[in-house]
Structures are given as C-alpha cells and as structure tokens.
Tab-separated table of C-alpha atoms (C1' of nucleotides) in Angstrom:
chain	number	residue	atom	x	y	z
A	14	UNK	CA	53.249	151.495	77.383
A	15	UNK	CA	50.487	153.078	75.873
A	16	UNK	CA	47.725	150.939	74.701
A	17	UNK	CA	44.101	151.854	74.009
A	18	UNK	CA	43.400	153.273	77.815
A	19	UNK	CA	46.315	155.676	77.657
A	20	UNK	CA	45.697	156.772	74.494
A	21	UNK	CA	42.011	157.825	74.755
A	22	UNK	CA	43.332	159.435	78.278
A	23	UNK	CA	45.336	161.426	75.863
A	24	UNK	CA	42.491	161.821	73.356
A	25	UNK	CA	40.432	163.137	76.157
A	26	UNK	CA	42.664	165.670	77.533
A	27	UNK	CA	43.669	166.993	74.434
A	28	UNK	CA	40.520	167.652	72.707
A	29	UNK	CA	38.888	170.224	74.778
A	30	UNK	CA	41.892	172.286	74.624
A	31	UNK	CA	42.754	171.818	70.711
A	32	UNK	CA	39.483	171.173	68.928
A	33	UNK	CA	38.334	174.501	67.207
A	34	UNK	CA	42.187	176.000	67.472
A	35	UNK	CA	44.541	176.814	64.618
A	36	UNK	CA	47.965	175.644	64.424
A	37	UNK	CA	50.182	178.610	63.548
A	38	UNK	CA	53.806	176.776	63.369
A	39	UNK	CA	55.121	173.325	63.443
A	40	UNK	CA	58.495	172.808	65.040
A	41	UNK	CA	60.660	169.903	63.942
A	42	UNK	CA	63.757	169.119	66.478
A	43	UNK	CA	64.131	165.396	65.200
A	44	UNK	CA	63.263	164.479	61.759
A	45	UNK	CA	63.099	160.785	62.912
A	46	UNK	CA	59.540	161.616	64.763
A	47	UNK	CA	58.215	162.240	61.332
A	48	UNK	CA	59.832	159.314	59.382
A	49	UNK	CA	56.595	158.263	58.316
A	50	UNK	CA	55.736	161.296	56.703
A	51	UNK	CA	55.425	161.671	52.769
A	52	UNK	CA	57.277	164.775	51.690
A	53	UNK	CA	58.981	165.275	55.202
A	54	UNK	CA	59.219	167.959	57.485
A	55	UNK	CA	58.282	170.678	54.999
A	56	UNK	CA	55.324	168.989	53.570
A	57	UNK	CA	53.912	168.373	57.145
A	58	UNK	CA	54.726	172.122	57.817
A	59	UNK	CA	52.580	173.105	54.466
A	60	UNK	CA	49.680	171.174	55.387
A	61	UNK	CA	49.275	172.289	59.041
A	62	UNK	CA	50.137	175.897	59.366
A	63	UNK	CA	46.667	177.827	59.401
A	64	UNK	CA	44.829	174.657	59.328
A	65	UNK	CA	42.167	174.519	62.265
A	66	UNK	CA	42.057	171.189	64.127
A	67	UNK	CA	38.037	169.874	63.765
A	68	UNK	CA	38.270	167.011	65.948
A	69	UNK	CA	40.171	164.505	67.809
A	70	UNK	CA	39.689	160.681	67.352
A	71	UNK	CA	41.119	157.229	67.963
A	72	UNK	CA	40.616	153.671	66.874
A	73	UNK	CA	42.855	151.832	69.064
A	74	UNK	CA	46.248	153.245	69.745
A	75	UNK	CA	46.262	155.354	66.427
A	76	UNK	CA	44.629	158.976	67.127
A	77	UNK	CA	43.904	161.963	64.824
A	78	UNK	CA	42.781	165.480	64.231
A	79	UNK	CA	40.958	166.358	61.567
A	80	UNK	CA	42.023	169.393	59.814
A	81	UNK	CA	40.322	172.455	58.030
A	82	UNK	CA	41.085	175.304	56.003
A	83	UNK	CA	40.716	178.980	57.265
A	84	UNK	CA	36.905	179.033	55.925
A	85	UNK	CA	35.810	175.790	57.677
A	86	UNK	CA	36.383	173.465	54.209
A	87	UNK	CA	37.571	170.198	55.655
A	88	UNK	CA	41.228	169.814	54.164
A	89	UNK	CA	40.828	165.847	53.500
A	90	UNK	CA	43.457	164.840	55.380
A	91	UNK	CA	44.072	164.148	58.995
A	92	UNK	CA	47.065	164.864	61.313
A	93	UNK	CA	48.016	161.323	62.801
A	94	UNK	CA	49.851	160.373	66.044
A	95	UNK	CA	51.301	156.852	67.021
A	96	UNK	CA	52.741	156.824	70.668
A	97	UNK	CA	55.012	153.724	70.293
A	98	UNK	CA	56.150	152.667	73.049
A	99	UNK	CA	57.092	155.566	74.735
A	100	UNK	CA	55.523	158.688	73.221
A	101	UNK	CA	53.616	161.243	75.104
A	102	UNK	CA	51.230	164.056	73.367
A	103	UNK	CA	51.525	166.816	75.741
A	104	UNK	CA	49.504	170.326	76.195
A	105	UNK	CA	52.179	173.144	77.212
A	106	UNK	CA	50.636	176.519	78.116
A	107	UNK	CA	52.542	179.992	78.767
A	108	UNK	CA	53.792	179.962	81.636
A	109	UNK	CA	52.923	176.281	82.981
A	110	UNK	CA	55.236	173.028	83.155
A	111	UNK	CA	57.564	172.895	79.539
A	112	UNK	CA	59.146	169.568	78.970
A	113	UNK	CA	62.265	169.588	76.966
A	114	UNK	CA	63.538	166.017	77.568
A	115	UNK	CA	62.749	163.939	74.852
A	116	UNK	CA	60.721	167.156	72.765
A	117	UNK	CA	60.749	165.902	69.370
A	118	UNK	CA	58.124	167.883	67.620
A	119	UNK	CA	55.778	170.889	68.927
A	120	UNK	CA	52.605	172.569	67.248
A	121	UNK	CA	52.051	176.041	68.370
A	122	UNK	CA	48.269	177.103	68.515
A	123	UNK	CA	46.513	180.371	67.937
A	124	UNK	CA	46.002	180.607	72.043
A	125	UNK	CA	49.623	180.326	72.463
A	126	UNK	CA	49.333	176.805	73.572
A	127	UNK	CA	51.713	174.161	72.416
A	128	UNK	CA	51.257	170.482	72.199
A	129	UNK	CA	54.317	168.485	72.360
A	130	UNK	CA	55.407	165.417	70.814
A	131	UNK	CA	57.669	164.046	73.255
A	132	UNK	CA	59.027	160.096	72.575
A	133	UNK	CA	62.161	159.028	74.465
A	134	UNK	CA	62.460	155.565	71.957
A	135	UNK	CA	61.093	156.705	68.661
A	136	UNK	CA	58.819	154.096	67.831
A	137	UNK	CA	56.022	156.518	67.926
A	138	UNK	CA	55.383	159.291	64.681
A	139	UNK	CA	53.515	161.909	64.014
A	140	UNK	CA	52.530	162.338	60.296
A	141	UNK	CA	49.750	163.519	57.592
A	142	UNK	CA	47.240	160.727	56.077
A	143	UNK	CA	44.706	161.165	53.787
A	144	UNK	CA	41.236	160.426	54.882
A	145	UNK	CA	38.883	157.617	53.278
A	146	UNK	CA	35.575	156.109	54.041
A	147	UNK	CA	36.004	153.099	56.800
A	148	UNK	CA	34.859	149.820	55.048
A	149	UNK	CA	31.444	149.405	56.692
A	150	UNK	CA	30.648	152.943	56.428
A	151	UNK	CA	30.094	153.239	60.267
A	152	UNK	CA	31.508	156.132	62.491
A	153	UNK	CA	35.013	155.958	62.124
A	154	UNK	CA	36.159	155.809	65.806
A	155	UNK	CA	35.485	157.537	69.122
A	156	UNK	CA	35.763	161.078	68.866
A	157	UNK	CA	35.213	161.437	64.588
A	158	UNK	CA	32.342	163.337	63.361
A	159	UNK	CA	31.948	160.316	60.314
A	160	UNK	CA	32.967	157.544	58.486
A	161	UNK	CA	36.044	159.125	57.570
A	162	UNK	CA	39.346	157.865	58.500
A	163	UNK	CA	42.985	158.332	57.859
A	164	UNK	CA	44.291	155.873	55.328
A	165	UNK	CA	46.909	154.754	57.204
A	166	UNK	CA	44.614	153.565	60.253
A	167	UNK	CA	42.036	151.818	57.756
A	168	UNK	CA	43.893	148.595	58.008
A	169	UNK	CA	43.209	148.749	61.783
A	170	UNK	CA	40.560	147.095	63.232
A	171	UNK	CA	37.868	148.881	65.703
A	172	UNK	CA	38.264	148.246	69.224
A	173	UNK	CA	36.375	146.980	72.044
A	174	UNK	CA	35.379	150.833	73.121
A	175	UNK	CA	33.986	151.321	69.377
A	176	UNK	CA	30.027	150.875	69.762
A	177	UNK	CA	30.207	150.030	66.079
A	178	UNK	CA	32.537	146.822	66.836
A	179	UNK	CA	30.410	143.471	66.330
A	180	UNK	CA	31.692	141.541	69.547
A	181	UNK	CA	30.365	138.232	67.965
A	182	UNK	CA	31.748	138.397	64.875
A	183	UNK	CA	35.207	139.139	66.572
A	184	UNK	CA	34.709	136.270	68.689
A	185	UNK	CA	33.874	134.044	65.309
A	186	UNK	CA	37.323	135.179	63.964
A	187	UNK	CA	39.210	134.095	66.880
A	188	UNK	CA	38.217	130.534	67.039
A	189	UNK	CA	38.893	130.714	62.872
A	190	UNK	CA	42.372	130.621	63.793
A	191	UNK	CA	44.301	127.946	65.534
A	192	UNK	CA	47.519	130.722	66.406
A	193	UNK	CA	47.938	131.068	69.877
A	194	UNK	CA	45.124	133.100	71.865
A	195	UNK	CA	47.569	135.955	72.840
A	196	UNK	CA	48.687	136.393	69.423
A	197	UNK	CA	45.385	137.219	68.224
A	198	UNK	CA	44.415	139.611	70.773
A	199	UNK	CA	47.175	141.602	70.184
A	200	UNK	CA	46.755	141.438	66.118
A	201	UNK	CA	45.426	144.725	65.406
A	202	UNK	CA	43.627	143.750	62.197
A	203	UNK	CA	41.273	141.584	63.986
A	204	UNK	CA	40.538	143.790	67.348
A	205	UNK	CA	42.589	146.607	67.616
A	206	UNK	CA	43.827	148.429	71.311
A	207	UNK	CA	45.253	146.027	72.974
A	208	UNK	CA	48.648	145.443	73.940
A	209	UNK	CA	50.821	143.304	76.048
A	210	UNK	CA	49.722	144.683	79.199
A	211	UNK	CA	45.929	144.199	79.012
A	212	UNK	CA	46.247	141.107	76.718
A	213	UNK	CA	47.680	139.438	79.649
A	214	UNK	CA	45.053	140.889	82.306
A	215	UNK	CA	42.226	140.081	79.888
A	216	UNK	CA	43.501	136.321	79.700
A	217	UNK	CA	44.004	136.411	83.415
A	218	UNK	CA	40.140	137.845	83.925
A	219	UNK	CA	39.056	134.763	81.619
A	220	UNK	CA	40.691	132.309	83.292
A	221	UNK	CA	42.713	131.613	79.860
A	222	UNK	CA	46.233	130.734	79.294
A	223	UNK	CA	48.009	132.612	76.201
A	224	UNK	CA	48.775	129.624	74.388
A	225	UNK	CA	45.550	128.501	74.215
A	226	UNK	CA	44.955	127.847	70.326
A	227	UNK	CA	42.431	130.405	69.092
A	228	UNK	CA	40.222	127.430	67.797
A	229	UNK	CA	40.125	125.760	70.933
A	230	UNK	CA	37.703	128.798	72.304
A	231	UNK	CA	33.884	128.174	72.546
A	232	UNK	CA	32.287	131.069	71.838
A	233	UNK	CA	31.155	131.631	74.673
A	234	UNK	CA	34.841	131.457	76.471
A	235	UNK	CA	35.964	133.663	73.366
A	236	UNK	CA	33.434	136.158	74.589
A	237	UNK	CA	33.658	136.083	77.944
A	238	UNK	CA	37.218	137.171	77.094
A	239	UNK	CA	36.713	140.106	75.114
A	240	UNK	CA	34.276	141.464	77.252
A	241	UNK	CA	36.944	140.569	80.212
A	242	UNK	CA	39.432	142.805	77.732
A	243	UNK	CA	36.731	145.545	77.600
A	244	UNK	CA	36.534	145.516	81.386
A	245	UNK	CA	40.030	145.916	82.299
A	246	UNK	CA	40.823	148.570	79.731
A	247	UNK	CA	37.660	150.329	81.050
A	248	UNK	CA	39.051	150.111	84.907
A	249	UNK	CA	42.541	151.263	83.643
A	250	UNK	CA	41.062	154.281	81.705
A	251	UNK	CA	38.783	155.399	84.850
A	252	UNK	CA	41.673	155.959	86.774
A	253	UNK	CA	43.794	157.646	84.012
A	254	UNK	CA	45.914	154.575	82.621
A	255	UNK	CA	48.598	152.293	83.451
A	256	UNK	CA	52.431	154.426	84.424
A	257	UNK	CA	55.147	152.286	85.818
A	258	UNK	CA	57.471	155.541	85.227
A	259	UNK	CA	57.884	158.161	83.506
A	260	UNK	CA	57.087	157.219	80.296
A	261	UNK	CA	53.300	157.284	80.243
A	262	UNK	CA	51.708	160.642	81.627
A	263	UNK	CA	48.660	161.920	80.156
A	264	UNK	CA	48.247	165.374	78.020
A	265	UNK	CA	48.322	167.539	81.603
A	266	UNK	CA	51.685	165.439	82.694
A	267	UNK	CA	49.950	163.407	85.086
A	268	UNK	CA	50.793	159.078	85.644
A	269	UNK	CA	48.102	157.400	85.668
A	270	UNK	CA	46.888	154.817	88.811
A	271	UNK	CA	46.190	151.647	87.170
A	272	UNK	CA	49.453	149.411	87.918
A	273	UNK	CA	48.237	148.725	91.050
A	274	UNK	CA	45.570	147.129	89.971
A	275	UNK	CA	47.125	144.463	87.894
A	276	UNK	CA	46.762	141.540	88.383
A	277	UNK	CA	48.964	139.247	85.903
A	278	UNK	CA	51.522	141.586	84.403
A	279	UNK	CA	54.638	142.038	85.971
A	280	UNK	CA	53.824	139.972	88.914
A	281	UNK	CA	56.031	136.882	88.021
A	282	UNK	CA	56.953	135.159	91.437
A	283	UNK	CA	53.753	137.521	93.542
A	284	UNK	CA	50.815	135.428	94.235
A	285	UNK	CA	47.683	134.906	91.909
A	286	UNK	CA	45.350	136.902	93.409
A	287	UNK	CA	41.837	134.669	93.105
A	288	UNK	CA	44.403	131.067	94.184
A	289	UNK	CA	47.483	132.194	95.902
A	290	UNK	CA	49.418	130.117	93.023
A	291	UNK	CA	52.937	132.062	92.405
A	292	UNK	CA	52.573	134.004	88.917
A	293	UNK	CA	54.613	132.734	85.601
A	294	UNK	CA	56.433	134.191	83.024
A	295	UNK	CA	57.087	132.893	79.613
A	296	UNK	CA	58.403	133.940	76.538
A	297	UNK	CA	56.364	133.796	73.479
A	298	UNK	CA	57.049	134.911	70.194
A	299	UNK	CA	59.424	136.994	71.648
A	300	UNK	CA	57.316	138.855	74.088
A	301	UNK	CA	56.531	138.035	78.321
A	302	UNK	CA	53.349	136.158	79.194
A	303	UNK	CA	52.722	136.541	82.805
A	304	UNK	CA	49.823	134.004	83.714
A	305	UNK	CA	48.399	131.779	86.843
A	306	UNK	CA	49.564	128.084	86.198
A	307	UNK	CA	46.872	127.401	88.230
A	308	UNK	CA	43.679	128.895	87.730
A	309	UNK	CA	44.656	129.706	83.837
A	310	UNK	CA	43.949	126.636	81.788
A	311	UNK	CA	44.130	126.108	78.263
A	312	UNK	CA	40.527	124.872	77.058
A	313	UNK	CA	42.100	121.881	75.929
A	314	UNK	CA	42.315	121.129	72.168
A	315	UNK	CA	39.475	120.424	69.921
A	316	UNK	CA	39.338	117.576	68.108
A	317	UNK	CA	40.683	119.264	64.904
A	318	UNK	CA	43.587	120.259	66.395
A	319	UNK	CA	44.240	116.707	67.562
A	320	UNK	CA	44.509	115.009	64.665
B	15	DC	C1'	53.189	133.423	60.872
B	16	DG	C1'	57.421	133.907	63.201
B	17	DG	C1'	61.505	136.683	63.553
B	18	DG	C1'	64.200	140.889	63.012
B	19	DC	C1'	64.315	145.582	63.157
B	20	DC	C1'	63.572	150.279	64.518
B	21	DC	C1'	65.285	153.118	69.183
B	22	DT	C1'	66.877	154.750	74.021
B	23	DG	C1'	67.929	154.392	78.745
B	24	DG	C1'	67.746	151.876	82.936
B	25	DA	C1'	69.116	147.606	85.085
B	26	DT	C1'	72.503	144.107	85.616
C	18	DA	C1'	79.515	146.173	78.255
C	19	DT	C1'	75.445	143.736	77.505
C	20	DC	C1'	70.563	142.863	77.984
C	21	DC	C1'	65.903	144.000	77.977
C	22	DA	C1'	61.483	146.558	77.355
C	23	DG	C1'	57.918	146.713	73.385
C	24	DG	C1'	54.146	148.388	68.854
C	25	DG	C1'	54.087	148.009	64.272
C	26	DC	C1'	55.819	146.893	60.058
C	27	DC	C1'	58.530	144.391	56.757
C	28	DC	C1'	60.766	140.409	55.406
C	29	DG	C1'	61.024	135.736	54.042
DNA sequence: CGGGCCCTGGAT
DNA sequence: ATCCAGGGCCCG
C-alpha cells in the first residue's frame, strides 16, 4: 500500500518525463476518482488543458504538480494526487505497455505521453487545490521550487525525508501524548508518510511495542524511533518500494523489492529475526500490529500514567 | 480519540 | 456468501 517510499518512487519516475510538458486533454472514465474535486470533471478539465506541469512534489503520501499558463505565469493552483490504498500514477507512451484495468483518469501530454490514474479501490483522487504558503515558510516538500503548497496538503505534516522537518520537536510531541505509540506515528498531522507497513517495521527497528503510550518514550527512545522510521523507509525506497501484488508498481509498471526485507509485517507465526521469538498479531483500533513479544517491550509507564 | 465509512477483489 | 485489506476523513 503506498506509503511515503512508493510514493516518492512515483514522484521520481514521473518527473523527468512530465516536468516542462503540457497537458493537452484530460480524460474522465470514473467520476468517483475525482470526488474530491470542486466543480467536477469539467472544472478539472478547464484548469489543466494547456497548462504546463512546473514541478512535481510530495509531502508524505500527498504529491503534486505545479501548473502554469502558456507564458510561464504560475496558475496558483496545483494538480493533486492521493494513491489510497491502491492507486497507481502511471507513464503510458505510444506504443509501450497501456493498462486499461482499473484506468480511471488519463492526462494526455504534448509528447503524446499519457499518465494514468489507475486505482482498483477508489480511495485514492486526483483533484485541483489552490496553493498557499506552508506555515513556517520553509520549502514546501521534496521536489517544490518554494514554500508553496496545495491547500489541501497544508494540514499535513512534513515527513521524515523533508530536510526542513525538526526531528526533536517531533519527538517532543510524541511523548505530549499518552495515545498509543502506533497511533501517533501514523497521525499525519504530527509526522506525515508513514503507514501501517513501516509503522510496524519502525517499532520493530526500535525495539518498541505499538501500545506503548506515547508519554512513556524518553526522548531519546522517541528518537531512536523516528530515525529507525527514516531508515526503513529509506531501505524500502532504494530498492523501489514495498509490492506484495499487483497493486503497487511504480510510474514505469515495475513492483518494487522491499517485502522481502520486512521484518515485522505480515510475518505473524515466522520467527523474529534478531530472537527467533514467533511474530504476533493484534488488532488495534481496528488495524494489524505485527510485533516481537519478545524483544519488543513497552518502556513501561511513567509515573503519570500510573496514577 | 475511537469507530464507521468509502471501495473492490481475492481469500475463505 | 462473507470477511478482510487499509488511508483519510467525518462523525459523535
């Protein structure tokens, strides 16, 4: 499922081959793609067609283009894409591999190019957002030429890949709160990228169980996992992302080699492999925790929490 | 802050 | 036929 690794695999295949091009047409074959689009279909279609794409950029699993009028004039608004759980952004040139399964929306590009928004579940979207100034006036996100940012990724929070992140300060926020350690990692408002795949290898790398309050961190535990977080999504993303199927390829079509590697998730019942210890699941909030019962403690409680 | 919902298709 | 996967958002 794509989290921040397969996303920026995306980002990174994409850009060389759309940055700088035009988008002549916009093809619509399901509506429900674009449900988070103001005006719809023909709105979208308005604000694309003969618009030049100026760059491609993501904080965390959102990623944009920027957008520009025939004479260079940024447009103020980006073009935003949300993969869901099982959307792919995929380049389609004459002649070479089309995907129709799952095709939900395509741009065509002056080259003759296409890119394809395919999503077999449609929690992903692909829609228009206007573009404000992030709050602390830093570089937006990897890949954006400035502060600017669409509106409707300014709630997110910049990710461990984001040289503008402050790793302390993130660490600060997760011992403020006394939800469950998981929980927090995957809250997007306070780090964003991170999903249920990599949450679960990052607590694994840390030695920390999910349930561990957030409060019950030291800071130095609470960065020792974030930096475990970085890590992993760093290993997945050198070797193109996590696939278990189908349902995550990169721009080119390609899985990427990273399940492999895991060490926690989806491994209920295989051994741990730094103890031996058979891997867990539970179910929390409605999601799978796979941990060691072994070598993944919880920290204990502090004395706040005990009383 | 937890739970339900949006969706589809593969597994059971 | 039913269950499950899951990111983000909305609800209470």
């Amino acid at each position: 499922m794509p989290e921040l690794p397969e996303v920026e695999v995306v980002r990174r295949g994409l850009a060389p081959r759309t940055v700088g091009r035009t988008i002549t047409a916009l093809e619509v074959l399901d509506a429900r793609s674009l449900r988070r689009q103001d005006g719809g279909e023909d709105r979208l279609r308005a604000l694309l067609v003969g618009r030049s794409m100026t760059a491609a950029a993501r904080r965390g699993k959102f990623l944009w283009w920027r957008l520009a009028e025939a004479d260079g004039a940024e447009s103020g608004e980006a073009l935003l894409a949300h993969l869901g759980m099982s959307g792919q952004l995929r380049l389609v040139t004459p002649g070479g591999p089309d995907p129709q399964r799952h095709r939900r929306v395509s741009l065509t590009l002056d080259d003759g190019a296409r890119v394809d928004f395919i999503d077999q579940r449609l929690f992903g979207g692909l829609w228009s957002s206007d573009l404000v100034e992030a709050a602390d006036r830093r570089l937006a996100a990897l890949g954006s030429p400035d502060a600017l940012l669409p509106v409707d990724a300014a709630h997110i929070a910049r990710d461990l890949l984001d040289p503008a992140l402050d790793l302390a300060e993130v660490a600060r926020t997760l011992r403020g709160r006394r939800r469950a350690v998981k929980s927090l990692l995957l809250d997007q408002g306070i780090v964003s990228g991170i999903g249920n795949i990599y949450a679960d290898e990052a607590l694994w790398a840390a030695r920390v169980r999910y349930d561990t309050p957030g409060s019950a961190l030291s800071q130095r535990t609470a960065l020792a996992l974030l930096r475990a977080a970085r890590a992993v999504m760093e290993r997945a993303l050198d070797v193109g992302g996590t696939s278990f199927d189908a349902l995550y390829v990169n721009a080119q079509g390609e899985p990427g080699y990273f399940a492999r590697s895991l060490a926690a998730y989806g491994r209920e019942g295989e051994p741990c492999r730094r103890c031996g210890r058979f891997i867990e699941r539970a179910i929390s909030q409605g999601r799978s925790s796979h941990y060691c019962p072994r070598c993944q403690r919880s920290t204990g409680v502090t004395r706040k929490d005990a009383e």
